[in-house]
C-alpha atoms as one frame of an Amber mdcrd trajectory, in Angstrom:
protein
  38.942   5.073  17.202  37.369   8.589  18.194  33.929   9.195  19.953  32.078
  10.643  17.091  32.876   7.568  14.765  30.831   4.376  15.886  32.254   1.636
  13.700  31.029  -1.263  15.856  27.466  -3.069  15.922  25.380  -3.335  18.893
  23.935  -6.735  19.489  20.228  -6.767  20.105  18.710 -10.363  20.514  19.196
 -12.417  17.687  20.175  -9.793  15.043  22.486  -6.961  15.059  21.588  -3.359
  14.442  24.634  -1.721  13.130  25.878   1.658  14.152  25.134   4.202  11.258
  28.094   5.528   9.108  29.458   8.553  10.744  28.964  10.597   7.704  25.138
   9.493   7.496  24.407   9.202  11.125  20.833   7.863  10.333  19.159   5.225
   8.357  16.321   6.539   5.894  13.098   5.037   4.918  10.162   6.594   2.863
   6.552   5.107   3.177   3.434   6.134   1.342  -0.293   5.350   1.826  -3.064
   7.130   0.012  -1.980  10.753  -0.023   0.124  10.483   2.996   3.837  10.581
   2.900   6.389   9.699   5.612  10.178  10.375   5.894  11.639   8.025   8.636
  15.060   8.362  10.325  16.445   5.605  12.304  19.523   5.384  14.628  20.436
   3.107  17.529  19.323   4.664  20.637  17.172   4.386  23.841  13.730   3.836
  22.033  12.515   7.394  21.360   9.575   7.652  18.736   8.597  11.191  17.413
   6.393  12.135  14.908   6.486  15.690  13.621   8.574  16.613  16.486   6.061
  15.278  19.069   6.033  11.953  21.172   3.996   9.186  19.084   1.663   8.825
  22.086   0.478  12.618  21.653   0.439  12.482  17.696  -1.835   9.251  17.453
  -4.857   9.317  19.617  -6.032   5.878  18.577  -4.304   2.860  20.331  -4.608
   0.878  16.998  -2.571   3.568  15.158   0.136   3.370  17.941   0.391  -0.337
  17.791   0.319  -0.435  14.057   3.585   1.964  13.848   5.816   0.022  16.156
   4.577  -3.304  14.677   7.902  -3.627  12.520  10.039  -2.783  15.408   8.529
  -5.456  17.662   8.881  -8.073  14.635  12.488  -7.498  14.331  12.784  -7.196
  18.243  14.529  -3.677  17.959  11.501  -1.984  20.018  13.242   0.242  22.519
  16.681  -0.173  21.037  16.265   2.485  18.329  15.211   6.118  18.016  12.666
   6.851  15.180  12.091  10.405  13.924   9.348  10.755  11.503   8.070  13.740
   9.327   4.770  12.837   7.873   2.611  15.148   5.667  -1.049  14.627   3.751
  -3.864  12.355   4.571  -5.677  11.235   7.784  -4.281   9.578  10.805  -4.788
   6.095   9.323  -3.115   6.725   6.031  -0.212   8.653   7.949   0.131   5.373
  10.159   0.212   3.227   7.104   2.855   5.334   5.735   5.040   5.260   8.964
   4.841   1.524   8.791   6.353   1.247   5.423   8.937   3.783   6.125  10.015
   2.209   9.252  10.120  -1.039   7.683  12.247   0.231   4.977  14.659   1.865
   7.168  15.052  -1.304   9.281  15.849  -3.231   6.218  18.453  -0.385   4.957
  20.142  -0.837   8.555  20.211  -4.647   8.432  19.459  -6.942   5.349  18.796
  -9.735   7.672  15.307  -8.219   8.631  14.187  -8.568   5.200  12.485 -11.965
   5.584  10.769 -11.136   8.973   9.541  -7.777   7.763   8.283  -9.378   4.323
   6.310 -12.161   6.031   4.745  -9.569   8.238   3.465  -7.429   5.242   5.405
  -4.393   6.326   7.517  -4.069   3.082   4.382  -4.156   0.735   2.878  -0.863
  -0.502  -0.809  -0.451  -0.421  -1.420   0.848  -3.805  -5.118   1.561  -3.290
  -6.067   5.429  -3.820  -9.315   7.372  -3.990 -10.907   7.021  -7.445 -11.106
  10.247  -9.186 -14.573  12.161  -9.915 -15.817  11.835 -13.444 -17.732  14.427
 -15.396 -21.442  13.981 -15.520 -21.421  12.183 -12.087 -21.851  13.460  -8.633
 -18.644  11.605  -7.406 -16.403   8.838  -8.767 -19.444   6.437  -9.534 -22.706
   8.077  -7.955 -24.935   9.647 -10.239 -27.022  12.565  -9.627 -30.525  12.075
  -8.355 -32.933  10.925 -11.013 -36.464  12.774 -11.301 -39.228  11.168 -13.266
 -40.960  14.569 -13.840
């Protein structure tokens, strides 16, 4: 057994978090919400959480968003035991947080299939398909009409 080929699993709480395949190094998950797309990489580690090469605390200014993105990790009792690296584009902060939630949950599921029931029960594996309705011709927006003038 060599140093660069981890083949054992690390025991964390009730479930195990496997060491990634030495050729892959990471578990991947993709999340989408509105127009935001998040690519999530996950590996066993010390609990580092980076979003676009910045610490999560500096990227998300709202406490609600910070709590939301770590919720799948807390549900599976892997918070502080895995390193998470996220690249996210598009949308606003709340949409990006929703995309990261789904990406982290999918990466956890690919790492350990035992997490599926916990993540599904928490609603972390469900894609929120609501999108902005398109603008229609003859209207000011998607549904709003132009101002009506009697005279």
